[in-house]
């Protein structure tokens, strides 16, 4: 399957467009993210055993599924590497990472974030892919990433498909999320991250949040992205906000903007940050 897929894109010429992203840029962007996921799963499965999973009420089947996900990510890295070389490019190497988990629960929680972000990354980058063969290849990866995300949600008693649509993120937004897990890189990713946004809960129901980020002031807004929906709320002087009532349980991204208009490169102050709205809030 790997070599057949590589053959799809082998002879495809690269095209430069006015927005400065070539198809090769997008392939290396995808490889940057796949390296991160591949390393994450390999390190986690070296650290934790099936018995460790069982001690957290996750049976051996779950552990086996994690091994399968790890194999998928390794295959994605190999495929993208081959495709980039076949197109005459230089595949980016892996970076050094700081995942920060200390137990199985933390490993599973971070896996959920990585897979969810992976889906948003491919969805957001699709618009820049000009060659139909590359676009098809990316689509065959993102559907698998979405299955990973659904599985990881289901084992923690969350909806495997909370919304009718997924949430695309821009390249800058994804690199902002991924950047917090990268300690150093032997190359310049070439994509500017936004300021880091930290979200903490301030109420038992988890419907009130505190946002921490650089360059805060009293005239900024928190934009919530979930599914294909967006809504905003003005940020209080102490950085506190309430989760809008129209958001039901599920994954959301929060972005701080300098005005009450949809997030764009011209008005994003910080973020995105990931937040999971609990089912009983």
mmCIF file of C-alpha atoms in Angstrom:
data_model
loop_
_atom_site.group_PDB
_atom_site.id
_atom_site.type_symbol
_atom_site.label_atom_id
_atom_site.label_comp_id
_atom_site.label_asym_id
_atom_site.label_seq_id
_atom_site.Cartn_x
_atom_site.Cartn_y
_atom_site.Cartn_z
ATOM 1 C CA UNK A 1 0.000 0.000 0.000
ATOM 2 C CA UNK A 2 2.813 2.428 0.850
ATOM 3 C CA UNK A 3 4.571 2.054 -2.481
ATOM 4 C CA UNK A 4 1.303 2.157 -4.398
ATOM 5 C CA UNK A 5 0.380 5.403 -2.673
ATOM 6 C CA UNK A 6 3.821 6.851 -3.333
ATOM 7 C CA UNK A 7 3.317 6.056 -6.984
ATOM 8 C CA UNK A 8 0.227 8.253 -7.033
ATOM 9 C CA UNK A 9 2.307 11.356 -6.434
ATOM 10 C CA UNK A 10 5.653 10.345 -7.955
ATOM 11 C CA UNK A 11 5.338 12.080 -11.300
ATOM 12 C CA UNK A 12 3.244 15.035 -10.163
ATOM 13 C CA UNK A 13 4.935 18.393 -10.853
ATOM 14 C CA UNK A 14 5.154 20.966 -8.089
ATOM 15 C CA UNK A 15 3.357 24.257 -8.632
ATOM 16 C CA UNK A 16 4.113 27.627 -7.004
ATOM 17 C CA UNK A 17 1.131 29.850 -6.305
ATOM 18 C CA UNK A 18 0.586 33.446 -5.311
ATOM 19 C CA UNK A 19 0.063 32.512 -1.655
ATOM 20 C CA UNK A 20 3.673 31.190 -1.542
ATOM 21 C CA UNK A 21 2.727 27.683 -0.351
ATOM 22 C CA UNK A 22 3.774 25.036 -2.846
ATOM 23 C CA UNK A 23 2.458 21.500 -2.747
ATOM 24 C CA UNK A 24 5.896 20.484 -1.507
ATOM 25 C CA UNK A 25 5.557 22.960 1.372
ATOM 26 C CA UNK A 26 2.286 21.327 2.379
ATOM 27 C CA UNK A 27 3.743 17.822 2.149
ATOM 28 C CA UNK A 28 6.594 18.833 4.460
ATOM 29 C CA UNK A 29 4.121 20.565 6.782
ATOM 30 C CA UNK A 30 2.195 17.290 6.987
ATOM 31 C CA UNK A 31 5.446 15.386 7.554
ATOM 32 C CA UNK A 32 6.335 17.730 10.435
ATOM 33 C CA UNK A 33 3.085 16.768 12.158
ATOM 34 C CA UNK A 34 3.364 13.072 11.321
ATOM 35 C CA UNK A 35 6.894 12.956 12.761
ATOM 36 C CA UNK A 36 5.484 14.377 15.993
ATOM 37 C CA UNK A 37 2.689 11.801 16.173
ATOM 38 C CA UNK A 38 4.958 8.921 15.189
ATOM 39 C CA UNK A 39 7.499 9.771 17.893
ATOM 40 C CA UNK A 40 4.761 10.340 20.464
ATOM 41 C CA UNK A 41 3.225 6.891 20.030
ATOM 42 C CA UNK A 42 6.530 5.031 19.787
ATOM 43 C CA UNK A 43 7.847 6.632 22.967
ATOM 44 C CA UNK A 44 4.577 6.109 24.829
ATOM 45 C CA UNK A 45 4.338 2.437 23.940
ATOM 46 C CA UNK A 46 7.959 1.947 24.985
ATOM 47 C CA UNK A 47 7.136 3.557 28.326
ATOM 48 C CA UNK A 48 3.796 1.857 29.070
ATOM 49 C CA UNK A 49 2.845 -1.813 28.865
ATOM 50 C CA UNK A 50 -0.478 -3.556 28.392
ATOM 51 C CA UNK A 51 -0.528 -4.041 32.168
ATOM 52 C CA UNK A 52 -0.169 -0.299 32.681
ATOM 53 C CA UNK A 53 -3.225 0.212 30.495
ATOM 54 C CA UNK A 54 -5.163 -2.448 32.417
ATOM 55 C CA UNK A 55 -4.409 -0.696 35.698
ATOM 56 C CA UNK A 56 -6.291 2.308 34.277
ATOM 57 C CA UNK A 57 -9.328 0.194 33.322
ATOM 58 C CA UNK A 58 -8.231 0.076 29.682
ATOM 59 C CA UNK A 59 -8.141 -3.516 28.494
ATOM 60 C CA UNK A 60 -5.574 -5.206 26.277
ATOM 61 C CA UNK A 61 -7.669 -4.485 23.195
ATOM 62 C CA UNK A 62 -7.151 -0.759 23.781
ATOM 63 C CA UNK A 63 -3.404 -1.293 24.067
ATOM 64 C CA UNK A 64 -3.434 -3.243 20.798
ATOM 65 C CA UNK A 65 -5.358 -0.414 19.132
ATOM 66 C CA UNK A 66 -2.684 2.034 20.273
ATOM 67 C CA UNK A 67 -0.049 -0.188 18.682
ATOM 68 C CA UNK A 68 -2.036 -0.142 15.434
ATOM 69 C CA UNK A 69 -2.304 3.666 15.564
ATOM 70 C CA UNK A 70 1.454 3.861 16.103
ATOM 71 C CA UNK A 71 2.040 1.690 13.049
ATOM 72 C CA UNK A 72 -0.262 3.940 11.008
ATOM 73 C CA UNK A 73 1.711 7.047 11.968
ATOM 74 C CA UNK A 74 5.000 5.350 11.083
ATOM 75 C CA UNK A 75 3.522 4.437 7.709
ATOM 76 C CA UNK A 76 2.359 8.021 7.152
ATOM 77 C CA UNK A 77 5.905 9.259 7.817
ATOM 78 C CA UNK A 78 7.359 6.745 5.365
ATOM 79 C CA UNK A 79 4.768 7.606 2.717
ATOM 80 C CA UNK A 80 5.244 11.378 2.951
ATOM 81 C CA UNK A 81 9.025 10.982 2.979
ATOM 82 C CA UNK A 82 8.879 8.891 -0.200
ATOM 83 C CA UNK A 83 6.436 11.290 -1.862
ATOM 84 C CA UNK A 84 8.601 14.339 -1.122
ATOM 85 C CA UNK A 85 11.731 12.622 -2.442
ATOM 86 C CA UNK A 86 9.862 11.486 -5.551
ATOM 87 C CA UNK A 87 8.815 15.099 -6.165
ATOM 88 C CA UNK A 88 12.433 16.255 -5.960
ATOM 89 C CA UNK A 89 12.194 17.735 -2.479
ATOM 90 C CA UNK A 90 14.032 17.248 0.799
ATOM 91 C CA UNK A 91 11.922 15.661 3.569
ATOM 92 C CA UNK A 92 12.170 17.436 6.913
ATOM 93 C CA UNK A 93 13.661 15.361 9.762
ATOM 94 C CA UNK A 94 11.985 14.861 13.109
ATOM 95 C CA UNK A 95 12.378 17.398 15.908
ATOM 96 C CA UNK A 96 13.052 16.973 19.619
ATOM 97 C CA UNK A 97 9.837 16.843 21.643
ATOM 98 C CA UNK A 98 8.614 17.509 25.179
ATOM 99 C CA UNK A 99 5.366 15.602 25.558
ATOM 100 C CA UNK A 100 5.196 15.949 29.324
ATOM 101 C CA UNK A 101 2.888 13.048 30.223
ATOM 102 C CA UNK A 102 3.769 10.953 33.281
ATOM 103 C CA UNK A 103 1.063 8.283 33.274
ATOM 104 C CA UNK A 104 -1.277 6.406 30.955
ATOM 105 C CA UNK A 105 -4.114 8.885 31.500
ATOM 106 C CA UNK A 106 -1.875 11.748 30.413
ATOM 107 C CA UNK A 107 -0.684 9.751 27.412
ATOM 108 C CA UNK A 108 -4.265 9.035 26.319
ATOM 109 C CA UNK A 109 -5.340 12.655 26.847
ATOM 110 C CA UNK A 110 -2.475 13.956 24.719
ATOM 111 C CA UNK A 111 -3.220 11.354 22.047
ATOM 112 C CA UNK A 112 -6.766 12.737 21.848
ATOM 113 C CA UNK A 113 -5.424 16.253 21.319
ATOM 114 C CA UNK A 114 -2.894 15.178 18.699
ATOM 115 C CA UNK A 115 -5.403 13.215 16.632
ATOM 116 C CA UNK A 116 -8.031 15.944 16.854
ATOM 117 C CA UNK A 117 -5.474 18.536 15.804
ATOM 118 C CA UNK A 118 -4.258 16.254 13.025
ATOM 119 C CA UNK A 119 -7.738 16.163 11.507
ATOM 120 C CA UNK A 120 -8.030 19.957 11.738
ATOM 121 C CA UNK A 121 -4.569 20.345 10.191
ATOM 122 C CA UNK A 122 -5.316 18.256 7.110
ATOM 123 C CA UNK A 123 -8.738 19.871 6.723
ATOM 124 C CA UNK A 124 -7.213 23.339 6.851
ATOM 125 C CA UNK A 125 -4.301 22.589 4.515
ATOM 126 C CA UNK A 126 -6.446 20.948 1.845
ATOM 127 C CA UNK A 127 -7.283 24.320 0.249
ATOM 128 C CA UNK A 128 -3.603 24.894 -0.608
ATOM 129 C CA UNK A 129 -3.040 21.583 -2.398
ATOM 130 C CA UNK A 130 -3.231 22.152 -6.139
ATOM 131 C CA UNK A 131 -2.334 18.743 -7.515
ATOM 132 C CA UNK A 132 -5.339 16.378 -7.406
ATOM 133 C CA UNK A 133 -3.133 13.360 -6.676
ATOM 134 C CA UNK A 134 -1.694 15.028 -3.584
ATOM 135 C CA UNK A 135 -5.160 16.078 -2.476
ATOM 136 C CA UNK A 136 -6.398 12.505 -2.790
ATOM 137 C CA UNK A 137 -3.408 11.168 -0.860
ATOM 138 C CA UNK A 138 -4.031 13.678 1.951
ATOM 139 C CA UNK A 139 -7.695 12.689 2.056
ATOM 140 C CA UNK A 140 -6.782 9.040 2.564
ATOM 141 C CA UNK A 141 -4.680 10.044 5.581
ATOM 142 C CA UNK A 142 -7.140 12.438 7.229
ATOM 143 C CA UNK A 143 -9.945 9.867 7.213
ATOM 144 C CA UNK A 144 -7.707 7.483 9.149
ATOM 145 C CA UNK A 145 -6.730 10.259 11.580
ATOM 146 C CA UNK A 146 -10.441 10.904 12.125
ATOM 147 C CA UNK A 147 -10.977 7.231 12.975
ATOM 148 C CA UNK A 148 -8.135 7.446 15.483
ATOM 149 C CA UNK A 149 -9.786 10.505 17.030
ATOM 150 C CA UNK A 150 -13.174 8.789 17.226
ATOM 151 C CA UNK A 151 -11.667 5.724 18.898
ATOM 152 C CA UNK A 152 -9.795 7.801 21.468
ATOM 153 C CA UNK A 153 -12.954 9.719 22.321
ATOM 154 C CA UNK A 154 -14.960 6.521 22.723
ATOM 155 C CA UNK A 155 -12.578 4.908 25.241
ATOM 156 C CA UNK A 156 -12.955 7.931 27.532
ATOM 157 C CA UNK A 157 -16.761 7.970 27.329
ATOM 158 C CA UNK A 158 -16.921 10.945 25.000
ATOM 159 C CA UNK A 159 -18.821 11.109 21.738
ATOM 160 C CA UNK A 160 -16.732 9.683 18.896
ATOM 161 C CA UNK A 161 -18.509 12.071 16.512
ATOM 162 C CA UNK A 162 -19.662 15.157 18.470
ATOM 163 C CA UNK A 163 -20.388 17.357 15.439
ATOM 164 C CA UNK A 164 -21.570 17.002 11.848
ATOM 165 C CA UNK A 165 -18.438 18.807 10.643
ATOM 166 C CA UNK A 166 -14.817 18.947 11.769
ATOM 167 C CA UNK A 167 -13.013 22.231 12.422
ATOM 168 C CA UNK A 168 -10.294 23.219 9.941
ATOM 169 C CA UNK A 169 -7.332 25.172 11.314
ATOM 170 C CA UNK A 170 -4.810 27.296 9.447
ATOM 171 C CA UNK A 171 -1.168 26.287 9.208
ATOM 172 C CA UNK A 172 -0.203 28.978 11.728
ATOM 173 C CA UNK A 173 -2.887 27.846 14.165
ATOM 174 C CA UNK A 174 -1.758 24.221 13.999
ATOM 175 C CA UNK A 175 1.912 25.113 14.449
ATOM 176 C CA UNK A 176 0.897 27.174 17.493
ATOM 177 C CA UNK A 177 -0.646 24.060 19.050
ATOM 178 C CA UNK A 178 2.200 21.764 18.006
ATOM 179 C CA UNK A 179 4.893 24.236 19.025
ATOM 180 C CA UNK A 180 4.203 23.661 22.694
ATOM 181 C CA UNK A 181 5.352 20.068 22.243
ATOM 182 C CA UNK A 182 8.538 20.830 20.297
ATOM 183 C CA UNK A 183 11.680 21.591 22.298
ATOM 184 C CA UNK A 184 13.998 22.073 19.306
ATOM 185 C CA UNK A 185 14.070 21.508 15.554
ATOM 186 C CA UNK A 186 17.015 21.073 13.156
ATOM 187 C CA UNK A 187 15.181 23.188 10.558
ATOM 188 C CA UNK A 188 12.971 26.254 10.295
ATOM 189 C CA UNK A 189 9.364 25.154 9.942
ATOM 190 C CA UNK A 190 8.755 28.367 8.011
ATOM 191 C CA UNK A 191 5.349 28.952 9.580
ATOM 192 C CA UNK A 192 4.922 31.625 12.231
ATOM 193 C CA UNK A 193 3.130 30.485 15.418
ATOM 194 C CA UNK A 194 0.879 32.828 17.344
ATOM 195 C CA UNK A 195 1.327 33.583 21.038
ATOM 196 C CA UNK A 196 0.614 30.698 23.385
ATOM 197 C CA UNK A 197 -2.805 30.704 25.045
ATOM 198 C CA UNK A 198 -3.320 28.871 28.346
ATOM 199 C CA UNK A 199 -6.839 27.959 29.474
ATOM 200 C CA UNK A 200 -7.724 27.036 33.062
ATOM 201 C CA UNK A 201 -11.111 26.331 34.606
ATOM 202 C CA UNK A 202 -12.315 28.528 37.469
ATOM 203 C CA UNK A 203 -15.629 26.858 38.359
ATOM 204 C CA UNK A 204 -16.729 23.394 39.418
ATOM 205 C CA UNK A 205 -18.989 23.098 36.371
ATOM 206 C CA UNK A 206 -16.044 24.077 34.145
ATOM 207 C CA UNK A 207 -18.195 26.686 32.401
ATOM 208 C CA UNK A 208 -15.988 29.566 33.532
ATOM 209 C CA UNK A 209 -12.452 29.868 32.203
ATOM 210 C CA UNK A 210 -9.405 32.041 32.714
ATOM 211 C CA UNK A 211 -7.270 32.885 29.700
ATOM 212 C CA UNK A 212 -3.576 33.668 30.091
ATOM 213 C CA UNK A 213 -1.511 35.043 27.204
ATOM 214 C CA UNK A 214 0.900 37.885 26.323
ATOM 215 C CA UNK A 215 -0.317 41.353 25.329
ATOM 216 C CA UNK A 216 -3.713 41.123 26.999
ATOM 217 C CA UNK A 217 -5.989 44.161 27.319
ATOM 218 C CA UNK A 218 -9.631 45.012 28.002
ATOM 219 C CA UNK A 219 -10.807 45.137 24.390
ATOM 220 C CA UNK A 220 -10.176 41.600 23.242
ATOM 221 C CA UNK A 221 -12.436 38.684 22.414
ATOM 222 C CA UNK A 222 -12.378 34.927 22.805
ATOM 223 C CA UNK A 223 -13.487 33.105 19.683
ATOM 224 C CA UNK A 224 -14.781 29.558 20.078
ATOM 225 C CA UNK A 225 -14.540 27.163 17.127
ATOM 226 C CA UNK A 226 -16.417 23.858 17.237
ATOM 227 C CA UNK A 227 -17.563 21.805 14.286
ATOM 228 C CA UNK A 228 -18.365 24.367 11.586
ATOM 229 C CA UNK A 229 -19.566 26.884 14.171
ATOM 230 C CA UNK A 230 -17.998 29.983 15.700
ATOM 231 C CA UNK A 231 -19.083 32.333 18.439
ATOM 232 C CA UNK A 232 -17.323 34.951 20.511
ATOM 233 C CA UNK A 233 -17.434 36.613 23.897
ATOM 234 C CA UNK A 234 -15.600 39.644 25.241
ATOM 235 C CA UNK A 235 -12.807 38.845 27.659
ATOM 236 C CA UNK A 236 -13.108 40.340 31.135
ATOM 237 C CA UNK A 237 -10.433 42.538 32.665
ATOM 238 C CA UNK A 238 -9.097 39.586 34.663
ATOM 239 C CA UNK A 239 -8.961 37.303 31.633
ATOM 240 C CA UNK A 240 -12.101 35.387 32.617
ATOM 241 C CA UNK A 241 -14.848 34.277 30.265
ATOM 242 C CA UNK A 242 -17.881 31.994 30.295
ATOM 243 C CA UNK A 243 -18.290 29.154 27.832
ATOM 244 C CA UNK A 244 -21.192 30.158 25.548
ATOM 245 C CA UNK A 245 -24.344 28.196 26.330
ATOM 246 C CA UNK A 246 -24.859 27.122 22.731
ATOM 247 C CA UNK A 247 -21.760 24.930 22.900
ATOM 248 C CA UNK A 248 -22.686 21.389 23.837
ATOM 249 C CA UNK A 249 -20.243 18.782 25.092
ATOM 250 C CA UNK A 250 -17.280 18.262 22.813
ATOM 251 C CA UNK A 251 -13.953 19.595 21.632
ATOM 252 C CA UNK A 252 -13.512 23.312 21.006
ATOM 253 C CA UNK A 253 -10.660 25.575 20.019
ATOM 254 C CA UNK A 254 -10.345 28.997 21.632
ATOM 255 C CA UNK A 255 -8.578 31.903 19.920
ATOM 256 C CA UNK A 256 -8.039 35.408 21.309
ATOM 257 C CA UNK A 257 -8.659 38.223 18.812
ATOM 258 C CA UNK A 258 -8.102 41.969 18.964
ATOM 259 C CA UNK A 259 -11.641 42.713 17.760
ATOM 260 C CA UNK A 260 -15.000 41.019 17.411
ATOM 261 C CA UNK A 261 -14.443 39.675 13.916
ATOM 262 C CA UNK A 262 -13.571 36.129 12.826
ATOM 263 C CA UNK A 263 -9.981 35.048 13.539
ATOM 264 C CA UNK A 264 -7.455 35.954 10.859
ATOM 265 C CA UNK A 265 -3.744 36.619 10.664
ATOM 266 C CA UNK A 266 -4.420 40.339 11.151
ATOM 267 C CA UNK A 267 -6.355 40.081 14.430
ATOM 268 C CA UNK A 268 -5.214 36.925 16.254
ATOM 269 C CA UNK A 269 -3.526 37.814 19.546
ATOM 270 C CA UNK A 270 -3.016 34.298 20.941
ATOM 271 C CA UNK A 271 -4.058 30.718 20.455
ATOM 272 C CA UNK A 272 -5.616 28.512 19.536
ATOM 273 C CA UNK A 273 -5.883 26.475 22.698
ATOM 274 C CA UNK A 274 -7.811 23.246 23.013
ATOM 275 C CA UNK A 275 -10.631 22.839 25.529
ATOM 276 C CA UNK A 276 -12.999 19.934 26.102
ATOM 277 C CA UNK A 277 -16.475 20.954 27.216
ATOM 278 C CA UNK A 278 -17.706 18.302 29.688
ATOM 279 C CA UNK A 279 -20.941 16.458 29.011
ATOM 280 C CA UNK A 280 -22.570 17.494 32.283
ATOM 281 C CA UNK A 281 -21.599 21.142 32.477
#
